[in-house]
Amino acid sequence: QVQLVESGGGLVQAGGSLRLSCAGSGRTFSTYPMGWFRQAPGKEREFVAAISGRGSGLFYDDSVRGRFTISRDNANNTVYLQMDKLKPTDTAVYYCAASDRTLYYQGSPYDYHYWGQGAQVTVSS
């Protein structure tokens, strides 16, 4: 019953920044671990970042650590992905996702049960 709506994608030059937003519904939004995944043409969906239900646990793929920051504002039912120092290899469709349980491993898309529609991020060289 959780619904997720993404916004904030677009076109940016290498070295630039974008912030993706994911607005969720439901009274228990704050209890859901949230993840960001991305999928480039011809590739499988890959893990980007995740955050625990209350925001105390942060997890990043090595490819984005130090450049991307995941955060959440549970009062406004919103999760963010701040993307800095973007590279052309970051070009992909980005999806936010929510689990329905506590996760001890955050990186598998199969553990997330609710998904946003995706946001295109294109980084030019």
CSV table of N, CA, C and O in Angstrom, one decimal:
chain,number,residue,atom,x,y,z
A,1,GLN,N,0.8,-1.2,0.0
A,1,GLN,CA,0.0,0.0,0.0
A,1,GLN,C,0.8,1.3,0.0
A,1,GLN,O,0.3,2.4,-0.1
A,2,VAL,N,2.2,1.1,0.2
A,2,VAL,CA,3.0,2.3,0.1
A,2,VAL,C,3.2,2.7,-1.3
A,2,VAL,O,3.5,1.9,-2.2
A,3,GLN,N,3.1,4.0,-1.6
A,3,GLN,CA,3.3,4.6,-2.9
A,3,GLN,C,4.5,5.6,-2.9
A,3,GLN,O,4.6,6.4,-2.0
A,4,LEU,N,5.3,5.5,-3.9
A,4,LEU,CA,6.5,6.3,-4.0
A,4,LEU,C,6.5,7.1,-5.3
A,4,LEU,O,6.3,6.5,-6.3
A,5,VAL,N,6.8,8.4,-5.2
A,5,VAL,CA,6.9,9.3,-6.4
A,5,VAL,C,8.2,10.0,-6.4
A,5,VAL,O,8.5,10.7,-5.4
A,6,GLU,N,9.0,9.9,-7.4
A,6,GLU,CA,10.3,10.5,-7.5
A,6,GLU,C,10.2,11.8,-8.3
A,6,GLU,O,9.4,12.0,-9.2
A,7,SER,N,11.2,12.6,-8.1
A,7,SER,CA,11.4,13.9,-8.8
A,7,SER,C,12.8,14.3,-8.7
A,7,SER,O,13.5,13.9,-7.8
A,8,GLY,N,13.2,15.2,-9.6
A,8,GLY,CA,14.5,15.8,-9.4
A,8,GLY,C,15.6,15.4,-10.4
A,8,GLY,O,16.7,15.9,-10.4
A,9,GLY,N,15.2,14.5,-11.3
A,9,GLY,CA,16.2,14.1,-12.3
A,9,GLY,C,16.4,15.1,-13.4
A,9,GLY,O,15.7,16.2,-13.4
A,10,GLY,N,17.4,14.9,-14.2
A,10,GLY,CA,17.7,15.9,-15.3
A,10,GLY,C,19.0,15.7,-15.9
A,10,GLY,O,19.7,14.7,-15.7
A,11,LEU,N,19.5,16.7,-16.6
A,11,LEU,CA,20.7,16.7,-17.3
A,11,LEU,C,21.7,17.6,-16.6
A,11,LEU,O,21.4,18.8,-16.3
A,12,VAL,N,22.9,17.2,-16.4
A,12,VAL,CA,23.9,18.0,-15.7
A,12,VAL,C,25.3,17.6,-16.3
A,12,VAL,O,25.5,16.5,-16.8
A,13,GLN,N,26.2,18.6,-16.3
A,13,GLN,CA,27.6,18.4,-16.8
A,13,GLN,C,28.4,17.6,-15.7
A,13,GLN,O,28.1,17.7,-14.5
A,14,ALA,N,29.4,16.9,-16.2
A,14,ALA,CA,30.3,16.2,-15.2
A,14,ALA,C,30.8,17.2,-14.2
A,14,ALA,O,31.2,18.3,-14.5
A,15,GLY,N,30.8,16.7,-12.9
A,15,GLY,CA,31.3,17.6,-11.8
A,15,GLY,C,30.1,18.3,-11.2
A,15,GLY,O,30.3,18.9,-10.1
A,16,GLY,N,29.0,18.3,-11.8
A,16,GLY,CA,27.8,19.0,-11.2
A,16,GLY,C,27.1,18.2,-10.2
A,16,GLY,O,27.5,17.1,-9.8
A,17,SER,N,25.9,18.7,-9.8
A,17,SER,CA,25.1,18.1,-8.7
A,17,SER,C,23.7,18.1,-9.1
A,17,SER,O,23.2,18.9,-9.8
A,18,LEU,N,23.0,17.1,-8.5
A,18,LEU,CA,21.5,17.0,-8.6
A,18,LEU,C,21.0,16.4,-7.3
A,18,LEU,O,21.8,15.7,-6.6
A,19,ARG,N,19.8,16.7,-6.9
A,19,ARG,CA,19.2,16.1,-5.8
A,19,ARG,C,17.9,15.4,-6.2
A,19,ARG,O,17.0,16.1,-6.7
A,20,LEU,N,17.8,14.2,-6.0
A,20,LEU,CA,16.5,13.4,-6.2
A,20,LEU,C,15.7,13.4,-4.9
A,20,LEU,O,16.2,13.3,-3.8
A,21,SER,N,14.4,13.4,-5.1
A,21,SER,CA,13.4,13.3,-4.0
A,21,SER,C,12.5,12.2,-4.3
A,21,SER,O,12.2,11.9,-5.4
A,22,CYS,N,12.1,11.6,-3.2
A,22,CYS,CA,11.1,10.5,-3.3
A,22,CYS,C,10.1,10.7,-2.2
A,22,CYS,O,10.4,10.6,-1.0
A,23,ALA,N,8.9,11.0,-2.6
A,23,ALA,CA,7.8,11.3,-1.6
A,23,ALA,C,7.0,10.0,-1.5
A,23,ALA,O,6.5,9.4,-2.5
A,24,GLY,N,6.7,9.6,-0.2
A,24,GLY,CA,6.0,8.4,0.0
A,24,GLY,C,4.7,8.7,0.8
A,24,GLY,O,4.5,9.7,1.4
A,25,SER,N,3.8,7.7,0.7
A,25,SER,CA,2.5,7.7,1.3
A,25,SER,C,2.5,6.7,2.5
A,25,SER,O,3.4,5.9,2.6
A,26,GLY,N,1.5,6.8,3.3
A,26,GLY,CA,1.3,5.9,4.4
A,26,GLY,C,1.7,6.4,5.8
A,26,GLY,O,2.6,7.1,5.9
A,27,ARG,N,0.9,6.0,6.7
A,27,ARG,CA,1.1,6.5,8.1
A,27,ARG,C,2.4,6.0,8.7
A,27,ARG,O,3.0,6.6,9.6
A,28,THR,N,2.9,4.8,8.2
A,28,THR,CA,4.0,4.2,8.8
A,28,THR,C,5.3,4.3,7.9
A,28,THR,O,6.2,3.5,8.0
A,29,PHE,N,5.3,5.4,7.1
A,29,PHE,CA,6.4,5.6,6.2
A,29,PHE,C,7.8,5.6,6.9
A,29,PHE,O,8.7,5.1,6.4
A,30,SER,N,7.8,6.2,8.1
A,30,SER,CA,9.1,6.3,8.9
A,30,SER,C,9.6,5.0,9.3
A,30,SER,O,10.8,4.9,9.7
A,31,THR,N,8.9,3.9,9.3
A,31,THR,CA,9.4,2.6,9.7
A,31,THR,C,10.1,1.8,8.6
A,31,THR,O,10.7,0.8,8.8
A,32,TYR,N,10.0,2.3,7.3
A,32,TYR,CA,10.5,1.6,6.2
A,32,TYR,C,11.9,1.9,5.9
A,32,TYR,O,12.3,3.1,5.6
A,33,PRO,N,12.8,0.9,5.8
A,33,PRO,CA,14.1,1.2,5.2
A,33,PRO,C,14.0,1.6,3.7
A,33,PRO,O,13.1,1.0,3.0
A,34,MET,N,14.8,2.5,3.3
A,34,MET,CA,14.7,3.0,1.9
A,34,MET,C,16.0,2.8,1.2
A,34,MET,O,17.1,3.0,1.8
A,35,GLY,N,15.9,2.5,-0.1
A,35,GLY,CA,17.1,2.4,-0.9
A,35,GLY,C,16.9,3.1,-2.2
A,35,GLY,O,15.8,3.4,-2.7
A,36,TRP,N,18.1,3.5,-2.8
A,36,TRP,CA,18.2,4.0,-4.1
A,36,TRP,C,18.9,3.0,-5.0
A,36,TRP,O,20.0,2.6,-4.6
A,37,PHE,N,18.4,2.7,-6.2
A,37,PHE,CA,19.0,1.9,-7.2
A,37,PHE,C,19.1,2.6,-8.5
A,37,PHE,O,18.3,3.6,-8.7
A,38,ARG,N,19.9,2.1,-9.4
A,38,ARG,CA,20.0,2.7,-10.7
A,38,ARG,C,20.2,1.7,-11.7
A,38,ARG,O,20.7,0.6,-11.5
A,39,GLN,N,19.8,2.0,-13.0
A,39,GLN,CA,19.9,1.0,-14.1
A,39,GLN,C,20.3,1.8,-15.3
A,39,GLN,O,19.5,2.6,-15.8
A,40,ALA,N,21.4,1.4,-15.9
A,40,ALA,CA,21.9,2.0,-17.1
A,40,ALA,C,21.5,1.1,-18.3
A,40,ALA,O,21.3,-0.1,-18.1
A,41,PRO,N,21.4,1.6,-19.5
A,41,PRO,CA,21.1,0.8,-20.6
A,41,PRO,C,22.0,-0.5,-20.8
A,41,PRO,O,23.2,-0.3,-20.7
A,42,GLY,N,21.4,-1.6,-20.9
A,42,GLY,CA,22.2,-2.8,-21.1
A,42,GLY,C,22.8,-3.4,-19.8
A,42,GLY,O,23.5,-4.4,-19.9
A,43,LYS,N,22.5,-2.8,-18.7
A,43,LYS,CA,23.0,-3.3,-17.4
A,43,LYS,C,21.9,-3.7,-16.4
A,43,LYS,O,20.7,-3.2,-16.6
A,44,GLU,N,22.2,-4.5,-15.4
A,44,GLU,CA,21.3,-4.8,-14.4
A,44,GLU,C,21.1,-3.7,-13.4
A,44,GLU,O,22.0,-2.8,-13.3
A,45,ARG,N,20.0,-3.7,-12.7
A,45,ARG,CA,19.8,-2.7,-11.7
A,45,ARG,C,20.8,-2.9,-10.5
A,45,ARG,O,21.0,-4.0,-10.1
A,46,GLU,N,21.4,-1.8,-10.1
A,46,GLU,CA,22.5,-1.9,-9.1
A,46,GLU,C,22.2,-1.0,-7.9
A,46,GLU,O,21.5,0.0,-8.1
A,47,PHE,N,22.7,-1.4,-6.8
A,47,PHE,CA,22.5,-0.7,-5.5
A,47,PHE,C,23.3,0.6,-5.6
A,47,PHE,O,24.4,0.6,-6.0
A,48,VAL,N,22.7,1.7,-5.0
A,48,VAL,CA,23.4,2.9,-4.9
A,48,VAL,C,23.6,3.3,-3.4
A,48,VAL,O,24.7,3.6,-3.0
A,49,ALA,N,22.5,3.4,-2.7
A,49,ALA,CA,22.5,3.8,-1.3
A,49,ALA,C,21.3,3.4,-0.6
A,49,ALA,O,20.2,3.1,-1.2
A,50,ALA,N,21.3,3.3,0.8
A,50,ALA,CA,20.2,2.9,1.6
A,50,ALA,C,20.2,3.6,2.9
A,50,ALA,O,21.3,4.1,3.3
A,51,ILE,N,19.1,3.7,3.5
A,51,ILE,CA,19.0,4.4,4.8
A,51,ILE,C,18.0,3.7,5.7
A,51,ILE,O,16.9,3.2,5.2
A,52,SER,N,18.2,3.5,7.0
A,52,SER,CA,17.3,2.8,7.8
A,52,SER,C,16.1,3.6,8.1
A,52,SER,O,16.0,4.8,7.8
A,53,GLY,N,15.1,3.0,8.8
A,53,GLY,CA,13.8,3.6,9.0
A,53,GLY,C,13.9,5.0,9.7
A,53,GLY,O,13.1,5.9,9.3
A,54,ARG,N,14.7,5.1,10.7
A,54,ARG,CA,14.8,6.3,11.5
A,54,ARG,C,16.0,7.2,11.0
A,54,ARG,O,16.2,8.3,11.6
A,55,GLY,N,16.7,6.7,10.0
A,55,GLY,CA,17.8,7.5,9.4
A,55,GLY,C,19.1,7.4,10.1
A,55,GLY,O,20.1,8.1,9.7
A,56,SER,N,19.3,6.5,11.0
A,56,SER,CA,20.6,6.4,11.7
A,56,SER,C,21.6,5.5,11.0
A,56,SER,O,22.8,5.6,11.3
A,57,GLY,N,21.1,4.6,10.1
A,57,GLY,CA,22.0,3.8,9.4
A,57,GLY,C,22.1,4.2,7.9
A,57,GLY,O,21.1,4.3,7.2
A,58,LEU,N,23.3,4.4,7.4
A,58,LEU,CA,23.5,4.9,6.1
A,58,LEU,C,24.4,3.9,5.4
A,58,LEU,O,25.5,3.5,5.9
A,59,PHE,N,24.1,3.6,4.1
A,59,PHE,CA,24.9,2.6,3.4
A,59,PHE,C,25.1,3.0,2.0
A,59,PHE,O,24.1,3.6,1.3
A,60,TYR,N,26.3,2.8,1.4
A,60,TYR,CA,26.6,3.3,0.1
A,60,TYR,C,27.4,2.3,-0.7
A,60,TYR,O,28.2,1.5,-0.2
A,61,ASP,N,27.1,2.2,-2.0
A,61,ASP,CA,28.0,1.4,-2.9
A,61,ASP,C,29.3,2.2,-3.0
A,61,ASP,O,29.4,3.4,-3.0
A,62,ASP,N,30.4,1.4,-3.2
A,62,ASP,CA,31.7,2.0,-3.3
A,62,ASP,C,31.8,3.0,-4.4
A,62,ASP,O,32.6,3.9,-4.4
A,63,SER,N,31.0,2.8,-5.5
A,63,SER,CA,31.1,3.7,-6.6
A,63,SER,C,30.6,5.1,-6.4
A,63,SER,O,31.0,6.0,-7.1
A,64,VAL,N,29.8,5.3,-5.3
A,64,VAL,CA,29.3,6.6,-5.0
A,64,VAL,C,29.7,7.1,-3.7
A,64,VAL,O,29.4,8.3,-3.4
A,65,ARG,N,30.3,6.3,-2.8
A,65,ARG,CA,30.7,6.8,-1.5
A,65,ARG,C,31.6,8.0,-1.6
A,65,ARG,O,32.5,8.0,-2.3
A,66,GLY,N,31.2,9.0,-0.8
A,66,GLY,CA,32.0,10.3,-0.8
A,66,GLY,C,31.4,11.3,-1.7
A,66,GLY,O,31.8,12.5,-1.6
A,67,ARG,N,30.6,10.9,-2.7
A,67,ARG,CA,30.0,11.8,-3.6
A,67,ARG,C,28.5,11.9,-3.4
A,67,ARG,O,27.9,13.0,-3.7
A,68,PHE,N,27.8,10.8,-3.1
A,68,PHE,CA,26.3,10.8,-2.9
A,68,PHE,C,26.0,10.8,-1.4
A,68,PHE,O,26.7,10.2,-0.6
A,69,THR,N,24.9,11.4,-1.0
A,69,THR,CA,24.4,11.4,0.3
A,69,THR,C,22.9,11.1,0.4
A,69,THR,O,22.1,11.8,-0.3
A,70,ILE,N,22.5,10.1,1.1
A,70,ILE,CA,21.1,9.7,1.3
A,70,ILE,C,20.6,10.3,2.6
A,70,ILE,O,21.4,10.3,3.6
A,71,SER,N,19.4,10.8,2.6
A,71,SER,CA,18.8,11.3,3.8
A,71,SER,C,17.3,11.2,3.8
A,71,SER,O,16.8,10.8,2.7
A,72,ARG,N,16.7,11.4,4.9
A,72,ARG,CA,15.2,11.3,4.9
A,72,ARG,C,14.6,12.3,5.9
A,72,ARG,O,15.2,12.6,6.9
A,73,ASP,N,13.4,12.8,5.5
A,73,ASP,CA,12.7,13.7,6.4
A,73,ASP,C,11.3,13.0,6.6
A,73,ASP,O,10.4,13.1,5.8
A,74,ASN,N,11.3,12.2,7.7
A,74,ASN,CA,10.1,11.4,7.9
A,74,ASN,C,8.9,12.3,8.2
A,74,ASN,O,7.7,11.9,8.0
A,75,ALA,N,9.1,13.5,8.8
A,75,ALA,CA,7.9,14.4,9.0
A,75,ALA,C,7.2,14.7,7.7
A,75,ALA,O,6.0,15.0,7.7
A,76,ASN,N,7.9,14.8,6.6
A,76,ASN,CA,7.4,15.1,5.3
A,76,ASN,C,7.3,13.9,4.4
A,76,ASN,O,7.1,14.1,3.2
A,77,ASN,N,7.6,12.7,4.9
A,77,ASN,CA,7.5,11.5,4.1
A,77,ASN,C,8.3,11.5,2.9
A,77,ASN,O,7.9,11.1,1.8
A,78,THR,N,9.6,12.0,3.0
A,78,THR,CA,10.4,12.2,1.8
A,78,THR,C,11.8,11.7,2.1
A,78,THR,O,12.4,11.8,3.2
A,79,VAL,N,12.4,11.0,1.1
A,79,VAL,CA,13.7,10.5,1.1
A,79,VAL,C,14.5,11.2,0.0
A,79,VAL,O,13.9,11.5,-1.1
A,80,TYR,N,15.7,11.6,0.2
A,80,TYR,CA,16.5,12.3,-0.8
A,80,TYR,C,17.8,11.6,-1.1
A,80,TYR,O,18.3,10.8,-0.4
A,81,LEU,N,18.3,11.9,-2.3
A,81,LEU,CA,19.6,11.4,-2.7
A,81,LEU,C,20.3,12.7,-3.3
A,81,LEU,O,20.0,13.1,-4.4
A,82,GLN,N,21.3,13.2,-2.6
A,82,GLN,CA,22.1,14.3,-3.0
A,82,GLN,C,23.3,13.7,-3.8
A,82,GLN,O,24.0,12.9,-3.2
A,83,MET,N,23.4,14.1,-5.0
A,83,MET,CA,24.5,13.6,-5.9
A,83,MET,C,25.4,14.7,-6.3
A,83,MET,O,25.0,15.7,-6.9
A,84,ASP,N,26.6,14.6,-5.8
A,84,ASP,CA,27.7,15.6,-6.1
A,84,ASP,C,28.8,15.0,-6.9
A,84,ASP,O,28.9,13.8,-6.9
A,85,LYS,N,29.6,15.8,-7.6
A,85,LYS,CA,30.7,15.4,-8.4
A,85,LYS,C,30.3,14.3,-9.3
A,85,LYS,O,30.9,13.2,-9.5
A,86,LEU,N,29.2,14.5,-10.0
A,86,LEU,CA,28.7,13.5,-10.9
A,86,LEU,C,29.6,13.2,-12.1
A,86,LEU,O,30.3,14.1,-12.6
A,87,LYS,N,29.6,12.0,-12.5
A,87,LYS,CA,30.4,11.5,-13.6
A,87,LYS,C,29.5,10.9,-14.7
A,87,LYS,O,28.4,10.5,-14.4
A,88,PRO,N,30.0,10.9,-15.9
A,88,PRO,CA,29.2,10.3,-17.0
A,88,PRO,C,28.7,8.9,-16.7
A,88,PRO,O,27.7,8.5,-17.1
A,89,THR,N,29.5,8.1,-16.0
A,89,THR,CA,29.2,6.8,-15.6
A,89,THR,C,28.0,6.7,-14.6
A,89,THR,O,27.5,5.6,-14.3
A,90,ASP,N,27.6,7.8,-14.0
A,90,ASP,CA,26.5,7.9,-13.2
A,90,ASP,C,25.2,7.9,-14.0
A,90,ASP,O,24.1,7.8,-13.4
A,91,THR,N,25.2,8.1,-15.3
A,91,THR,CA,24.1,8.2,-16.1
A,91,THR,C,23.2,6.9,-16.0
A,91,THR,O,23.7,5.8,-16.3
A,92,ALA,N,22.0,7.1,-15.6
A,92,ALA,CA,21.1,5.9,-15.4
A,92,ALA,C,19.7,6.4,-15.1
A,92,ALA,O,19.5,7.6,-14.8
A,93,VAL,N,18.8,5.5,-15.0
A,93,VAL,CA,17.5,5.7,-14.4
A,93,VAL,C,17.6,5.4,-13.0
A,93,VAL,O,18.0,4.2,-12.6
A,94,TYR,N,17.2,6.3,-12.1
A,94,TYR,CA,17.4,6.1,-10.6
A,94,TYR,C,16.0,5.8,-10.0
A,94,TYR,O,15.0,6.5,-10.3
A,95,TYR,N,15.9,4.8,-9.2
A,95,TYR,CA,14.7,4.3,-8.6
A,95,TYR,C,14.8,4.4,-7.1
A,95,TYR,O,15.8,3.9,-6.5
A,96,CYS,N,13.8,4.9,-6.4
A,96,CYS,CA,13.8,4.7,-4.9
A,96,CYS,C,12.9,3.5,-4.6
A,96,CYS,O,12.0,3.2,-5.4
A,97,ALA,N,13.2,2.9,-3.5
A,97,ALA,CA,12.5,1.7,-3.1
A,97,ALA,C,12.4,1.6,-1.6
A,97,ALA,O,13.2,2.2,-0.9
A,98,ALA,N,11.3,1.0,-1.1
A,98,ALA,CA,11.1,0.8,0.3
A,98,ALA,C,10.9,-0.7,0.6
A,98,ALA,O,10.3,-1.5,-0.1
A,99,SER,N,11.5,-1.1,1.7
A,99,SER,CA,11.3,-2.5,2.2
A,99,SER,C,10.2,-2.5,3.2
A,99,SER,O,9.7,-1.4,3.7
A,100,ASP,N,9.7,-3.7,3.6
A,100,ASP,CA,8.7,-3.8,4.6
A,100,ASP,C,9.2,-4.5,5.9
A,100,ASP,O,8.4,-4.9,6.7
A,101,ARG,N,10.5,-4.5,6.0
A,101,ARG,CA,11.1,-5.2,7.2
A,101,ARG,C,12.5,-4.6,7.4
A,101,ARG,O,13.1,-3.9,6.5
A,102,THR,N,13.0,-4.9,8.6
A,102,THR,CA,14.4,-4.6,8.9
A,102,THR,C,15.4,-5.4,8.0
A,102,THR,O,15.2,-6.6,7.8
A,103,LEU,N,16.3,-4.7,7.4
A,103,LEU,CA,17.3,-5.3,6.5
A,103,LEU,C,18.7,-5.4,7.1
A,103,LEU,O,19.2,-4.4,7.6
A,104,TYR,N,19.3,-6.6,7.1
A,104,TYR,CA,20.6,-6.7,7.6
A,104,TYR,C,21.6,-6.6,6.4
A,104,TYR,O,22.8,-6.4,6.6
A,105,TYR,N,21.1,-6.8,5.2
A,105,TYR,CA,21.9,-6.5,4.0
A,105,TYR,C,21.0,-5.6,3.1
A,105,TYR,O,19.9,-6.0,2.8
A,106,GLN,N,21.6,-4.5,2.7
A,106,GLN,CA,20.7,-3.4,2.1
A,106,GLN,C,20.8,-3.4,0.6
A,106,GLN,O,20.0,-2.7,-0.1
A,107,GLY,N,21.7,-4.2,0.0
A,107,GLY,CA,22.0,-4.1,-1.4
A,107,GLY,C,21.2,-4.9,-2.4
A,107,GLY,O,21.5,-4.7,-3.6
A,108,SER,N,20.3,-5.7,-2.0
A,108,SER,CA,19.5,-6.6,-2.9
A,108,SER,C,18.2,-5.9,-3.3
A,108,SER,O,17.4,-5.6,-2.4
A,109,PRO,N,18.0,-5.7,-4.6
A,109,PRO,CA,16.7,-5.1,-5.0
A,109,PRO,C,15.5,-6.0,-4.7
A,109,PRO,O,14.4,-5.6,-4.5
A,110,TYR,N,15.8,-7.3,-4.5
A,110,TYR,CA,14.7,-8.3,-4.2
A,110,TYR,C,14.1,-8.1,-2.8
A,110,TYR,O,13.0,-8.7,-2.5
A,111,ASP,N,14.8,-7.4,-1.9
A,111,ASP,CA,14.3,-7.2,-0.6
A,111,ASP,C,13.5,-5.9,-0.5
A,111,ASP,O,13.0,-5.6,0.6
A,112,TYR,N,13.3,-5.2,-1.5
A,112,TYR,CA,12.5,-4.0,-1.5
A,112,TYR,C,11.2,-4.3,-2.3
A,112,TYR,O,11.2,-4.8,-3.4
A,113,HIS,N,10.1,-3.9,-1.6
A,113,HIS,CA,8.8,-4.3,-2.1
A,113,HIS,C,8.0,-3.2,-2.8
A,113,HIS,O,6.9,-3.5,-3.4
A,114,TYR,N,8.4,-1.9,-2.6
A,114,TYR,CA,7.7,-0.8,-3.1
A,114,TYR,C,8.7,0.0,-3.9
A,114,TYR,O,9.8,0.3,-3.4
A,115,TRP,N,8.3,0.5,-5.1
A,115,TRP,CA,9.2,1.2,-6.0
A,115,TRP,C,8.6,2.4,-6.6
A,115,TRP,O,7.4,2.5,-6.9
A,116,GLY,N,9.5,3.4,-6.8
A,116,GLY,CA,9.1,4.6,-7.5
A,116,GLY,C,9.1,4.4,-9.0
A,116,GLY,O,9.5,3.3,-9.5
A,117,GLN,N,8.7,5.4,-9.8
A,117,GLN,CA,8.6,5.2,-11.2
A,117,GLN,C,9.9,5.4,-11.9
A,117,GLN,O,10.0,5.0,-13.1
A,118,GLY,N,10.9,5.9,-11.3
A,118,GLY,CA,12.2,6.1,-11.9
A,118,GLY,C,12.4,7.5,-12.3
A,118,GLY,O,11.5,8.2,-12.8
A,119,ALA,N,13.6,8.0,-12.2
A,119,ALA,CA,14.0,9.4,-12.6
A,119,ALA,C,15.3,9.3,-13.5
A,119,ALA,O,16.3,8.7,-13.0
A,120,GLN,N,15.2,9.9,-14.7
A,120,GLN,CA,16.4,9.8,-15.5
A,120,GLN,C,17.4,10.9,-15.1
A,120,GLN,O,17.1,12.0,-14.9
A,121,VAL,N,18.7,10.4,-14.9
A,121,VAL,CA,19.8,11.3,-14.6
A,121,VAL,C,20.8,11.1,-15.8
A,121,VAL,O,21.3,10.0,-16.0
A,122,THR,N,21.1,12.2,-16.4
A,122,THR,CA,22.1,12.1,-17.5
A,122,THR,C,23.2,13.1,-17.2
A,122,THR,O,23.0,14.3,-17.0
A,123,VAL,N,24.5,12.6,-17.3
A,123,VAL,CA,25.6,13.4,-17.0
A,123,VAL,C,26.5,13.5,-18.2
A,123,VAL,O,26.9,12.4,-18.8
A,124,SER,N,26.7,14.7,-18.7
A,124,SER,CA,27.5,14.9,-20.0
A,124,SER,C,28.9,15.1,-19.6
A,124,SER,O,29.3,15.7,-18.6
A,125,SER,N,29.8,14.8,-20.5
A,125,SER,CA,31.2,15.0,-20.3
A,125,SER,C,31.7,16.3,-20.9
A,125,SER,O,30.9,17.0,-21.5
